[in-house]
Amino acid sequence: MTADLERRLRALEDEAEIHRLAARFSDAVNERDLAAFGRLWAEAGAVWSIGPPLTSRAEGREAIVGLLESLYKLERYFMQMTHSGVVTLDGDRATARYVVREHGRGDGTYYENLAVYNDELVREADGWRFATRSYVYRFLSQKPVDEEAFEVTGDHPDQISQ
Amino acid sequence: MTADLERRLRALEDEAEIHRLAARFSDAVNERDLAAFGRLWAEAGAVWSIGPPLTSRAEGREAIVGLLESLYKLERYFMQMTHSGVVTLDGDRATARYVVREHGRGDGTYYENLAVYNDELVREADGWRFATRSYVYRFLSQKPVDEEAFEVTGDHPDQISQ
Amino acid sequence: MTADLERRLRALEDEAEIHRLAARFSDAVNERDLAAFGRLWAEAGAVWSIGPPLTSRAEGREAIVGLLESLYKLERYFMQMTHSGVVTLDGDRATARYVVREHGRGDGTYYENLAVYNDELVREADGWRFATRSYVYRFLSQKPVDEEAFEVTGDHPDQISQ
């Protein structure tokens, strides 16, 4: 009976940890925390890809963090919203798909979208990591909006100014 | 002690499974996967209702899948976002309420809303299912938006064109 | 082994209960259920603060419920969407951060924002409560939108009219 409980508990833990990883992704993006962002990816060979019409691709943690850094230069204000997602566990591998919305503003540019993240995950020695995340746009608007946007403050240095 | 652990684990599993069902609902809708959508509902007598001002109602899995199919004909682009929800367990029955946002576009029509899904759930032999889902609009905009919308691709055949 | 299972189960329960608390916050706000809203906060000394540019602060359950009531008078239509959040457990204390979006309309006023809630939580005799919630705006729009907004109905008396 205890072995059965352990198996059921492990399944819940795995799903919760993958949801946590997706939540930490948005949190790191929104708080502009590049170090936390890098730790979400598999140690070796991770691939982050963003599909058309704004295609980008980076392979390996260092390049992935570099890509995020370059996106921050475009978007002085940027927020990512992770909605619900579905996870399929398969031992030490998993797949997931999340609904994501993003909202941003650069120098005279505007960015709003709806997309899905198709993910492959791998269980490493200290927990689940993204092996791949592929962003598939379903909607994109680049129309100006009347708004005020505010700097990221707190523990992290301010990295945007309006 | 083991019996107590099992009871606590079961409560977590039940809530997680109901959240998973709500996530699978949006996933099936967004991926235009009618078969997956049908499997979310109770074997017999399930009721899907959408309240005013765009009232619809379907009873039974077959009619429910037919209603979704008819909505796809109206909305060539459509995304549903499930936000947080609260679940109340009561043995093999449960109720839940989720905050939902939808975004769509048809032929010259536009659709954006905010709503709550009031749900009744039932535990069947192989897991939780929706006995009823009632969509209650809180906000509705049918104003044109400047946008690009993209086809659903991947495992599912493309069912929309722009 | 059972003690280890209990520890792992407890960690999952704690995180799930904190996510539930954040979900109940949005649910109480959206359903205009002041009593449910009050019960989410620590018995004594809880602080709810909303940062610039629309600064507010209330201390203690009674004042907190009073602040929500005053906000309802401004916003005849109001919906709050809780997205993903990250939780850090530390015994009977915890911290969390959630991405939140709000959408509202008053008499000739409009309100749309994106923000993060920075939270401190405390485990009381009967469960986790908010010790503090601090709303940090990242985006604010007060531009008119074409829309229909609908009353909150159901178990709760209608408190808005259009």
Tab-separated table of C-alpha atoms in Angstrom:
chain	number	residue	atom	x	y	z
A	1	MET	CA	0.000	0.000	0.000
A	2	THR	CA	2.798	2.409	0.843
A	3	ALA	CA	4.402	1.764	-2.550
A	4	ASP	CA	1.115	2.598	-4.230
A	5	LEU	CA	0.789	5.817	-2.226
A	6	GLU	CA	4.336	6.734	-3.196
A	7	ARG	CA	3.577	6.188	-6.874
A	8	ARG	CA	0.433	8.344	-6.706
A	9	LEU	CA	2.239	11.038	-4.725
A	10	ARG	CA	5.098	11.040	-7.236
A	11	ALA	CA	2.656	11.602	-10.122
A	12	LEU	CA	1.135	14.604	-8.351
A	13	GLU	CA	4.595	15.942	-7.505
A	14	ASP	CA	5.735	15.618	-11.115
A	15	GLU	CA	2.742	17.491	-12.492
A	16	ALA	CA	2.987	20.171	-9.783
A	17	GLU	CA	6.702	20.613	-10.436
A	18	ILE	CA	6.139	21.069	-14.172
A	19	HIS	CA	3.389	23.634	-13.521
A	20	ARG	CA	5.837	25.321	-11.133
A	21	LEU	CA	8.496	25.405	-13.848
A	22	ALA	CA	6.077	27.101	-16.276
A	23	ALA	CA	5.105	29.586	-13.540
A	24	ARG	CA	8.780	30.291	-12.790
A	25	PHE	CA	9.354	30.937	-16.485
A	26	SER	CA	6.810	33.774	-16.524
A	27	ASP	CA	8.004	34.997	-13.143
A	28	ALA	CA	11.645	35.205	-14.287
A	29	VAL	CA	10.625	36.905	-17.542
A	30	ASN	CA	8.428	39.454	-15.763
A	31	GLU	CA	10.929	40.183	-12.983
A	32	ARG	CA	13.784	40.389	-15.518
A	33	ASP	CA	15.747	37.791	-13.560
A	34	LEU	CA	18.116	36.288	-16.140
A	35	ALA	CA	19.849	33.930	-13.675
A	36	ALA	CA	16.560	32.385	-12.545
A	37	PHE	CA	15.519	32.098	-16.193
A	38	GLY	CA	18.650	30.156	-17.110
A	39	ARG	CA	18.132	27.587	-14.342
A	40	LEU	CA	14.783	26.497	-15.842
A	41	TRP	CA	16.443	24.815	-18.815
A	42	ALA	CA	18.125	21.420	-19.208
A	43	GLU	CA	21.838	21.431	-18.426
A	44	ALA	CA	22.774	20.642	-22.033
A	45	GLY	CA	21.150	21.006	-25.444
A	46	ALA	CA	17.998	22.876	-24.470
A	47	VAL	CA	16.232	24.611	-27.363
A	48	TRP	CA	14.020	27.694	-27.107
A	49	SER	CA	12.194	28.497	-30.310
A	50	ILE	CA	9.716	31.208	-31.207
A	51	GLY	CA	7.707	30.588	-34.364
A	52	PRO	CA	6.528	32.854	-37.183
A	53	PRO	CA	5.993	35.695	-37.716
A	54	LEU	CA	8.671	36.778	-35.185
A	55	THR	CA	10.971	33.776	-35.462
A	56	SER	CA	13.899	33.246	-33.063
A	57	ARG	CA	15.842	30.217	-31.875
A	58	ALA	CA	18.514	29.627	-29.259
A	59	GLU	CA	20.253	26.413	-28.213
A	60	GLY	CA	21.954	25.871	-24.862
A	61	ARG	CA	21.456	27.786	-21.613
A	62	GLU	CA	23.913	30.561	-22.421
A	63	ALA	CA	22.393	31.355	-25.820
A	64	ILE	CA	18.886	31.096	-24.350
A	65	VAL	CA	19.665	33.658	-21.667
A	66	GLY	CA	21.270	35.830	-24.355
A	67	LEU	CA	18.093	35.689	-26.442
A	68	LEU	CA	15.961	36.806	-23.501
A	69	GLU	CA	18.390	39.641	-22.837
A	70	SER	CA	18.091	40.793	-26.449
A	71	LEU	CA	14.279	40.720	-26.204
A	72	TYR	CA	14.426	42.932	-23.104
A	73	LYS	CA	16.249	45.520	-25.201
A	74	LEU	CA	13.298	45.598	-27.611
A	75	GLU	CA	10.564	45.651	-24.980
A	76	ARG	CA	11.066	48.175	-22.206
A	77	TYR	CA	7.780	47.083	-20.688
A	78	PHE	CA	6.905	43.416	-20.923
A	79	MET	CA	4.561	41.057	-19.103
A	80	GLN	CA	3.904	37.400	-19.796
A	81	MET	CA	0.781	35.642	-18.532
A	82	THR	CA	0.739	31.844	-18.230
A	83	HIS	CA	-2.766	30.382	-18.260
A	84	SER	CA	-3.756	26.747	-17.851
A	85	GLY	CA	-1.692	23.931	-19.329
A	86	VAL	CA	-1.857	20.193	-19.805
A	87	VAL	CA	0.971	17.852	-18.858
A	88	THR	CA	1.593	14.295	-20.091
A	89	LEU	CA	4.076	12.338	-17.953
A	90	ASP	CA	6.201	9.526	-19.341
A	91	GLY	CA	8.755	8.443	-16.723
A	92	ASP	CA	11.659	10.889	-16.787
A	93	ARG	CA	10.289	12.719	-19.826
A	94	ALA	CA	7.116	14.740	-20.193
A	95	THR	CA	5.327	16.971	-22.673
A	96	ALA	CA	3.160	19.958	-21.892
A	97	ARG	CA	1.217	22.675	-23.648
A	98	TYR	CA	0.364	26.028	-22.043
A	99	VAL	CA	-1.750	28.962	-23.192
A	100	VAL	CA	0.303	32.152	-22.922
A	101	ARG	CA	-0.442	35.842	-23.475
A	102	GLU	CA	2.165	38.585	-23.706
A	103	HIS	CA	1.954	42.351	-23.539
A	104	GLY	CA	4.827	44.689	-24.204
A	105	ARG	CA	6.009	48.077	-25.378
A	106	GLY	CA	9.286	49.256	-26.805
A	107	ASP	CA	10.382	52.579	-28.275
A	108	GLY	CA	7.336	53.396	-30.362
A	109	THR	CA	6.477	49.723	-30.759
A	110	TYR	CA	3.641	47.707	-29.270
A	111	TYR	CA	3.219	44.008	-28.822
A	112	GLU	CA	0.255	41.922	-27.747
A	113	ASN	CA	-0.223	38.268	-28.521
A	114	LEU	CA	-1.847	34.972	-27.690
A	115	ALA	CA	0.086	31.774	-28.192
A	116	VAL	CA	0.688	28.239	-27.026
A	117	TYR	CA	3.951	26.923	-25.634
A	118	ASN	CA	4.613	23.334	-26.726
A	119	ASP	CA	7.101	21.899	-24.261
A	120	GLU	CA	9.310	18.857	-23.812
A	121	LEU	CA	10.602	18.295	-20.315
A	122	VAL	CA	13.288	16.145	-18.806
A	123	ARG	CA	13.848	15.037	-15.205
A	124	GLU	CA	17.441	15.877	-14.262
A	125	ALA	CA	19.262	14.991	-11.004
A	126	ASP	CA	17.668	17.898	-9.117
A	127	GLY	CA	14.307	18.149	-10.824
A	128	TRP	CA	12.374	18.839	-14.039
A	129	ARG	CA	13.752	21.183	-16.693
A	130	PHE	CA	12.657	22.413	-20.107
A	131	ALA	CA	14.378	20.435	-22.862
A	132	THR	CA	12.513	22.479	-25.489
A	133	ARG	CA	9.913	25.264	-25.486
A	134	SER	CA	8.330	26.183	-28.830
A	135	TYR	CA	6.192	29.306	-28.962
A	136	VAL	CA	3.408	29.111	-31.533
A	137	TYR	CA	1.609	32.400	-32.234
A	138	ARG	CA	-2.148	32.273	-32.589
A	139	PHE	CA	-2.756	36.043	-32.484
A	140	LEU	CA	-0.542	39.089	-32.808
A	141	SER	CA	-1.372	42.771	-32.541
A	142	GLN	CA	1.177	45.537	-32.894
A	143	LYS	CA	-1.293	48.398	-32.631
A	144	PRO	CA	-0.537	51.308	-30.283
A	145	VAL	CA	-2.400	51.355	-26.963
A	146	ASP	CA	-2.913	54.250	-24.546
A	147	GLU	CA	-1.168	53.217	-21.398
A	148	GLU	CA	1.184	53.840	-18.572
A	149	ALA	CA	3.836	51.206	-17.997
A	150	PHE	CA	5.846	50.919	-14.798
A	151	GLU	CA	9.373	49.800	-14.049
A	152	VAL	CA	10.219	46.467	-12.489
A	153	THR	CA	11.296	47.292	-8.953
A	154	GLY	CA	12.127	45.379	-5.802
A	155	ASP	CA	14.918	42.888	-5.423
A	156	HIS	CA	15.957	43.278	-9.011
A	157	PRO	CA	17.641	46.382	-10.370
A	158	ASP	CA	15.441	48.514	-12.556
A	159	GLN	CA	16.209	47.565	-16.090
A	160	ILE	CA	13.566	49.549	-17.910
A	161	SER	CA	12.740	53.202	-17.974
A	162	GLN	CA	9.746	54.843	-19.591
B	1	MET	CA	-1.754	6.733	9.636
B	2	THR	CA	-1.606	5.273	6.133
B	3	ALA	CA	-5.384	5.576	5.833
B	4	ASP	CA	-5.116	9.229	6.774
B	5	LEU	CA	-2.373	9.805	4.209
B	6	GLU	CA	-4.518	8.113	1.574
B	7	ARG	CA	-7.465	10.368	2.379
B	8	ARG	CA	-5.315	13.504	2.162
B	9	LEU	CA	-3.686	12.318	-1.070
B	10	ARG	CA	-7.087	11.542	-2.572
B	11	ALA	CA	-8.315	15.087	-1.831
B	12	LEU	CA	-5.279	16.563	-3.596
B	13	GLU	CA	-5.723	14.179	-6.519
B	14	ASP	CA	-9.395	15.086	-6.871
B	15	GLU	CA	-8.710	18.820	-6.967
B	16	ALA	CA	-5.762	18.365	-9.352
B	17	GLU	CA	-7.849	16.190	-11.650
B	18	ILE	CA	-10.650	18.752	-11.798
B	19	HIS	CA	-8.160	21.539	-12.572
B	20	ARG	CA	-6.742	19.217	-15.258
B	21	LEU	CA	-10.215	18.746	-16.729
B	22	ALA	CA	-10.724	22.523	-16.965
B	23	ALA	CA	-7.269	22.865	-18.560
B	24	ARG	CA	-8.062	20.085	-21.040
B	25	PHE	CA	-11.286	21.892	-21.940
B	26	SER	CA	-9.390	25.005	-23.064
B	27	ASP	CA	-6.696	22.882	-24.692
B	28	ALA	CA	-9.234	20.899	-26.744
B	29	VAL	CA	-11.071	24.100	-27.722
B	30	ASN	CA	-7.871	25.867	-28.760
B	31	GLU	CA	-6.421	22.893	-30.635
B	32	ARG	CA	-9.773	22.217	-32.325
B	33	ASP	CA	-9.719	18.625	-31.078
B	34	LEU	CA	-13.388	17.601	-31.044
B	35	ALA	CA	-12.736	14.013	-29.886
B	36	ALA	CA	-10.730	15.166	-26.844
B	37	PHE	CA	-13.445	17.723	-26.104
B	38	GLY	CA	-16.162	15.063	-26.077
B	39	ARG	CA	-14.297	12.892	-23.566
B	40	LEU	CA	-14.405	15.658	-20.924
B	41	TRP	CA	-18.130	15.276	-20.376
B	42	ALA	CA	-20.176	12.786	-18.344
B	43	GLU	CA	-21.160	9.663	-20.256
B	44	ALA	CA	-24.859	10.527	-20.107
B	45	GLY	CA	-26.939	13.670	-19.629
B	46	ALA	CA	-24.160	16.272	-19.601
B	47	VAL	CA	-25.355	19.827	-20.204
B	48	TRP	CA	-23.289	22.654	-21.694
B	49	SER	CA	-24.985	26.028	-21.507
B	50	ILE	CA	-23.876	29.483	-22.564
B	51	GLY	CA	-25.844	32.335	-21.042
B	52	PRO	CA	-27.106	35.646	-22.425
B	53	PRO	CA	-26.513	37.553	-24.586
B	54	LEU	CA	-25.250	34.725	-26.854
B	55	THR	CA	-27.353	31.895	-25.476
B	56	SER	CA	-26.757	28.275	-26.483
B	57	ARG	CA	-27.450	24.911	-24.868
B	58	ALA	CA	-26.583	21.325	-25.708
B	59	GLU	CA	-27.366	18.117	-23.827
B	60	GLY	CA	-25.432	14.884	-24.205
B	61	ARG	CA	-21.909	14.361	-25.555
B	62	GLU	CA	-22.906	14.193	-29.203
B	63	ALA	CA	-24.909	17.418	-29.149
B	64	ILE	CA	-22.174	19.109	-27.086
B	65	VAL	CA	-19.518	18.245	-29.667
B	66	GLY	CA	-21.900	19.436	-32.386
B	67	LEU	CA	-22.311	22.787	-30.655
B	68	LEU	CA	-18.537	23.278	-30.473
B	69	GLU	CA	-18.271	22.383	-34.138
B	70	SER	CA	-20.880	25.006	-35.024
B	71	LEU	CA	-19.002	27.628	-32.982
B	72	TYR	CA	-15.811	26.847	-34.922
B	73	LYS	CA	-17.682	27.750	-38.099
B	74	LEU	CA	-18.400	31.196	-36.681
B	75	GLU	CA	-14.920	31.835	-35.283
B	76	ARG	CA	-12.088	31.091	-37.680
B	77	TYR	CA	-9.631	32.230	-35.031
B	78	PHE	CA	-10.473	31.401	-31.432
B	79	MET	CA	-8.541	31.158	-28.180
B	80	GLN	CA	-9.864	30.410	-24.707
B	81	MET	CA	-7.898	31.279	-21.579
B	82	THR	CA	-8.691	29.523	-18.304
B	83	HIS	CA	-7.572	31.468	-15.238
B	84	SER	CA	-7.795	30.391	-11.618
B	85	GLY	CA	-10.746	28.444	-10.280
B	86	VAL	CA	-12.135	27.195	-6.995
B	87	VAL	CA	-13.243	23.611	-6.431
B	88	THR	CA	-15.574	22.256	-3.727
B	89	LEU	CA	-15.403	18.479	-3.297
B	90	ASP	CA	-18.315	16.430	-1.995
B	91	GLY	CA	-17.543	12.719	-2.358
B	92	ASP	CA	-18.184	11.682	-5.954
B	93	ARG	CA	-19.655	15.072	-6.848
B	94	ALA	CA	-17.983	18.464	-6.947
B	95	THR	CA	-18.675	22.035	-7.980
B	96	ALA	CA	-16.199	24.509	-9.419
B	97	ARG	CA	-16.069	28.055	-10.770
B	98	TYR	CA	-13.396	29.266	-13.190
B	99	VAL	CA	-12.597	32.696	-14.622
B	100	VAL	CA	-12.392	32.423	-18.411
B	101	ARG	CA	-11.496	34.846	-21.192
B	102	GLU	CA	-12.087	34.251	-24.884
B	103	HIS	CA	-10.782	35.942	-27.999
B	104	GLY	CA	-11.989	35.203	-31.504
B	105	ARG	CA	-12.545	36.428	-35.027
B	106	GLY	CA	-14.887	35.299	-37.756
B	107	ASP	CA	-15.682	36.689	-41.197
B	108	GLY	CA	-15.868	40.365	-40.342
B	109	THR	CA	-16.872	39.605	-36.768
B	110	TYR	CA	-14.900	40.025	-33.549
B	111	TYR	CA	-15.382	38.510	-30.147
B	112	GLU	CA	-13.725	39.212	-26.823
B	113	ASN	CA	-15.216	38.383	-23.462
B	114	LEU	CA	-14.701	37.715	-19.788
B	115	ALA	CA	-16.888	35.192	-18.054
B	116	VAL	CA	-17.158	32.599	-15.308
B	117	TYR	CA	-17.788	28.916	-15.848
B	118	ASN	CA	-20.018	27.450	-13.135
B	119	ASP	CA	-19.424	23.706	-13.144
B	120	GLU	CA	-20.892	20.542	-11.664
B	121	LEU	CA	-18.636	17.512	-11.797
B	122	VAL	CA	-19.151	13.821	-11.321
B	123	ARG	CA	-16.653	11.038	-10.622
B	124	GLU	CA	-17.201	8.273	-13.177
B	125	ALA	CA	-15.501	4.861	-13.299
B	126	ASP	CA	-12.375	6.265	-14.930
B	127	GLY	CA	-12.252	9.756	-13.454
B	128	TRP	CA	-13.934	13.150	-13.099
B	129	ARG	CA	-16.147	14.547	-15.852
B	130	PHE	CA	-18.222	17.684	-16.388
B	131	ALA	CA	-21.890	17.012	-15.618
B	132	THR	CA	-22.715	20.647	-16.445
B	133	ARG	CA	-20.784	23.748	-17.494
B	134	SER	CA	-22.666	27.075	-17.509
B	135	TYR	CA	-20.945	30.058	-19.093
B	136	VAL	CA	-21.955	33.361	-17.515
B	137	TYR	CA	-20.825	36.466	-19.427
B	138	ARG	CA	-19.491	39.349	-17.395
B	139	PHE	CA	-18.061	41.354	-20.292
B	140	LEU	CA	-18.462	41.236	-24.058
B	141	SER	CA	-16.834	43.297	-26.788
B	142	GLN	CA	-17.509	42.800	-30.480
B	143	LYS	CA	-15.375	45.708	-31.631
B	144	PRO	CA	-12.891	45.175	-34.489
B	145	VAL	CA	-9.242	44.806	-33.516
B	146	ASP	CA	-6.148	45.162	-35.692
B	147	GLU	CA	-4.529	41.783	-35.658
B	148	GLU	CA	-3.002	38.856	-37.378
B	149	ALA	CA	-4.424	35.466	-36.494
B	150	PHE	CA	-2.677	32.188	-37.230
B	151	GLU	CA	-3.928	28.732	-38.087
B	152	VAL	CA	-3.942	25.855	-35.660
B	153	THR	CA	-1.191	23.547	-36.879
B	154	GLY	CA	0.549	20.415	-35.668
B	155	ASP	CA	-1.123	17.106	-34.967
B	156	HIS	CA	-4.513	18.457	-35.883
B	157	PRO	CA	-5.536	19.298	-39.436
B	158	ASP	CA	-5.782	23.004	-40.138
B	159	GLN	CA	-9.390	23.913	-39.758
B	160	ILE	CA	-9.180	27.657	-40.131
B	161	SER	CA	-7.851	29.854	-42.855
B	162	GLN	CA	-7.308	33.577	-42.734
C	1	MET	CA	9.088	5.854	4.869
C	2	THR	CA	5.649	6.949	6.023
C	3	ALA	CA	7.161	10.025	7.699
C	4	ASP	CA	8.866	10.904	4.434
C	5	LEU	CA	5.618	10.487	2.498
C	6	GLU	CA	3.856	12.689	5.021
C	7	ARG	CA	6.493	15.419	4.600
C	8	ARG	CA	6.221	15.318	0.798
C	9	LEU	CA	2.425	15.294	0.951
C	10	ARG	CA	2.433	18.245	3.340
C	11	ALA	CA	4.607	20.279	0.943
C	12	LEU	CA	2.160	19.630	-1.918
C	13	GLU	CA	-0.795	20.449	0.325
C	14	ASP	CA	0.795	23.719	1.435
C	15	GLU	CA	1.454	24.881	-2.123
C	16	ALA	CA	-2.012	23.782	-3.286
C	17	GLU	CA	-3.656	25.572	-0.367
C	18	ILE	CA	-1.812	28.811	-1.133
C	19	HIS	CA	-2.800	28.590	-4.817
C	20	ARG	CA	-6.363	27.952	-3.595
C	21	LEU	CA	-6.197	31.063	-1.407
C	22	ALA	CA	-5.121	33.205	-4.392
C	23	ALA	CA	-7.912	31.661	-6.494
C	24	ARG	CA	-10.455	32.339	-3.730
C	25	PHE	CA	-9.283	35.949	-3.636
C	26	SER	CA	-10.201	36.499	-7.305
C	27	ASP	CA	-13.379	34.470	-6.884
C	28	ALA	CA	-14.561	36.553	-3.906
C	29	VAL	CA	-13.676	39.800	-5.710
C	30	ASN	CA	-15.489	38.758	-8.890
C	31	GLU	CA	-18.566	37.400	-7.116
C	32	ARG	CA	-18.680	40.460	-4.842
C	33	ASP	CA	-18.659	38.215	-1.763
C	34	LEU	CA	-17.294	40.432	1.004
C	35	ALA	CA	-17.602	37.802	3.756
C	36	ALA	CA	-15.588	35.237	1.787
C	37	PHE	CA	-13.036	37.941	1.003
C	38	GLY	CA	-12.543	38.759	4.685
C	39	ARG	CA	-11.847	35.145	5.635
C	40	LEU	CA	-8.786	35.027	3.331
C	41	TRP	CA	-6.767	37.298	5.595
C	42	ALA	CA	-4.824	36.652	8.807
C	43	GLU	CA	-6.896	37.005	11.962
C	44	ALA	CA	-4.879	40.032	13.128
C	45	GLY	CA	-2.670	42.647	11.520
C	46	ALA	CA	-3.137	41.736	7.853
C	47	VAL	CA	-2.126	44.461	5.406
C	48	TRP	CA	-3.514	44.966	1.894
C	49	SER	CA	-1.658	47.546	-0.108
C	50	ILE	CA	-2.079	48.790	-3.665
C	51	GLY	CA	0.903	50.656	-5.071
C	52	PRO	CA	1.222	53.729	-7.294
C	53	PRO	CA	-0.345	55.260	-9.264
C	54	LEU	CA	-3.639	54.315	-7.519
C	55	THR	CA	-2.328	53.898	-4.002
C	56	SER	CA	-4.471	52.427	-1.207
C	57	ARG	CA	-3.740	50.645	2.065
C	58	ALA	CA	-5.834	48.895	4.687
C	59	GLU	CA	-4.811	47.103	7.881
C	60	GLY	CA	-6.902	44.486	9.649
C	61	ARG	CA	-9.760	42.393	8.250
C	62	GLU	CA	-12.463	44.964	8.857
C	63	ALA	CA	-10.613	47.793	7.111
C	64	ILE	CA	-9.617	45.445	4.289
C	65	VAL	CA	-13.227	44.478	3.628
C	66	GLY	CA	-14.152	48.153	3.815
C	67	LEU	CA	-11.543	48.998	1.168
C	68	LEU	CA	-12.926	46.360	-1.203
C	69	GLU	CA	-16.427	47.699	-0.617
C	70	SER	CA	-15.275	51.218	-1.531
C	71	LEU	CA	-13.643	49.902	-4.729
C	72	TYR	CA	-16.925	48.246	-5.731
C	73	LYS	CA	-18.549	51.669	-5.580
C	74	LEU	CA	-16.036	52.940	-8.153
C	75	GLU	CA	-16.233	49.948	-10.465
C	76	ARG	CA	-19.734	48.807	-11.336
C	77	TYR	CA	-18.253	46.098	-13.524
C	78	PHE	CA	-15.045	44.468	-12.341
C	79	MET	CA	-13.210	41.233	-13.082
C	80	GLN	CA	-9.878	40.061	-11.707
C	81	MET	CA	-7.859	37.346	-13.426
C	82	THR	CA	-5.200	35.439	-11.460
C	83	HIS	CA	-2.558	33.847	-13.666
C	84	SER	CA	0.329	31.653	-12.586
C	85	GLY	CA	2.233	32.271	-9.361
C	86	VAL	CA	5.296	31.021	-7.551
C	87	VAL	CA	5.259	29.998	-3.890
C	88	THR	CA	8.228	29.689	-1.497
C	89	LEU	CA	7.451	27.710	1.664
C	90	ASP	CA	9.285	28.272	4.943
C	91	GLY	CA	7.573	26.281	7.713
C	92	ASP	CA	4.526	28.201	8.889
C	93	ARG	CA	5.361	31.215	6.719
C	94	ALA	CA	5.492	31.514	2.959
C	95	THR	CA	5.929	34.084	0.229
C	96	ALA	CA	4.303	34.109	-3.176
C	97	ARG	CA	4.077	36.239	-6.304
C	98	TYR	CA	1.172	36.083	-8.766
C	99	VAL	CA	0.563	37.735	-12.121
C	100	VAL	CA	-2.824	39.472	-12.050
C	101	ARG	CA	-4.904	41.318	-14.620
C	102	GLU	CA	-7.954	43.437	-13.863
C	103	HIS	CA	-10.705	44.852	-16.018
C	104	GLY	CA	-13.369	47.255	-14.822
C	105	ARG	CA	-15.749	50.047	-15.618
C	106	GLY	CA	-17.359	52.710	-13.482
C	107	ASP	CA	-19.535	55.711	-14.313
C	108	GLY	CA	-17.679	56.982	-17.366
C	109	THR	CA	-14.400	55.508	-16.156
C	110	TYR	CA	-12.436	52.559	-17.491
C	111	TYR	CA	-9.780	50.460	-15.891
C	112	GLU	CA	-7.480	47.802	-17.291
C	113	ASN	CA	-4.188	46.757	-15.776
C	114	LEU	CA	-1.489	44.162	-15.413
C	115	ALA	CA	0.268	43.755	-12.100
C	116	VAL	CA	1.994	41.398	-9.711
C	117	TYR	CA	0.777	40.549	-6.231
C	118	ASN	CA	3.663	40.125	-3.783
C	119	ASP	CA	2.348	38.075	-0.876
C	120	GLU	CA	3.359	37.012	2.612
C	121	LEU	CA	1.389	34.123	4.045
C	122	VAL	CA	0.991	32.653	7.481
C	123	ARG	CA	-0.312	29.257	8.596
C	124	GLU	CA	-3.027	29.803	11.207
C	125	ALA	CA	-4.846	27.164	13.270
C	126	ASP	CA	-7.239	26.331	10.425
C	127	GLY	CA	-5.053	26.984	7.395
C	128	TRP	CA	-3.035	29.473	5.354
C	129	ARG	CA	-4.000	33.141	5.251
C	130	PHE	CA	-2.661	36.300	3.625
C	131	ALA	CA	-0.556	38.293	6.092
C	132	THR	CA	0.141	40.903	3.400
C	133	ARG	CA	-0.748	41.378	-0.279
C	134	SER	CA	1.011	44.199	-2.159
C	135	TYR	CA	-0.259	45.061	-5.626
C	136	VAL	CA	2.454	46.405	-7.915
C	137	TYR	CA	1.212	47.917	-11.179
C	138	ARG	CA	3.147	47.107	-14.321
C	139	PHE	CA	0.623	48.476	-16.812
C	140	LEU	CA	-2.437	50.691	-16.539
C	141	SER	CA	-4.899	51.825	-19.185
C	142	GLN	CA	-7.883	54.051	-18.475
C	143	LYS	CA	-9.008	54.370	-22.078
C	144	PRO	CA	-12.682	53.816	-22.952
C	145	VAL	CA	-13.590	50.473	-24.493
C	146	ASP	CA	-16.723	49.485	-26.434
C	147	GLU	CA	-18.343	46.819	-24.372
C	148	GLU	CA	-21.313	45.340	-22.673
C	149	ALA	CA	-20.888	44.454	-19.013
C	150	PHE	CA	-23.220	42.160	-17.110
C	151	GLU	CA	-24.370	42.027	-13.520
C	152	VAL	CA	-23.097	39.510	-11.004
C	153	THR	CA	-26.015	37.162	-10.471
C	154	GLY	CA	-26.650	33.877	-8.686
C	155	ASP	CA	-26.256	33.343	-4.976
C	156	HIS	CA	-25.144	36.889	-4.419
C	157	PRO	CA	-27.464	39.875	-4.687
C	158	ASP	CA	-26.927	42.021	-7.765
C	159	GLN	CA	-24.726	44.848	-6.684
C	160	ILE	CA	-24.095	46.495	-10.006
C	161	SER	CA	-26.439	47.931	-12.556
C	162	GLN	CA	-25.575	49.070	-16.042
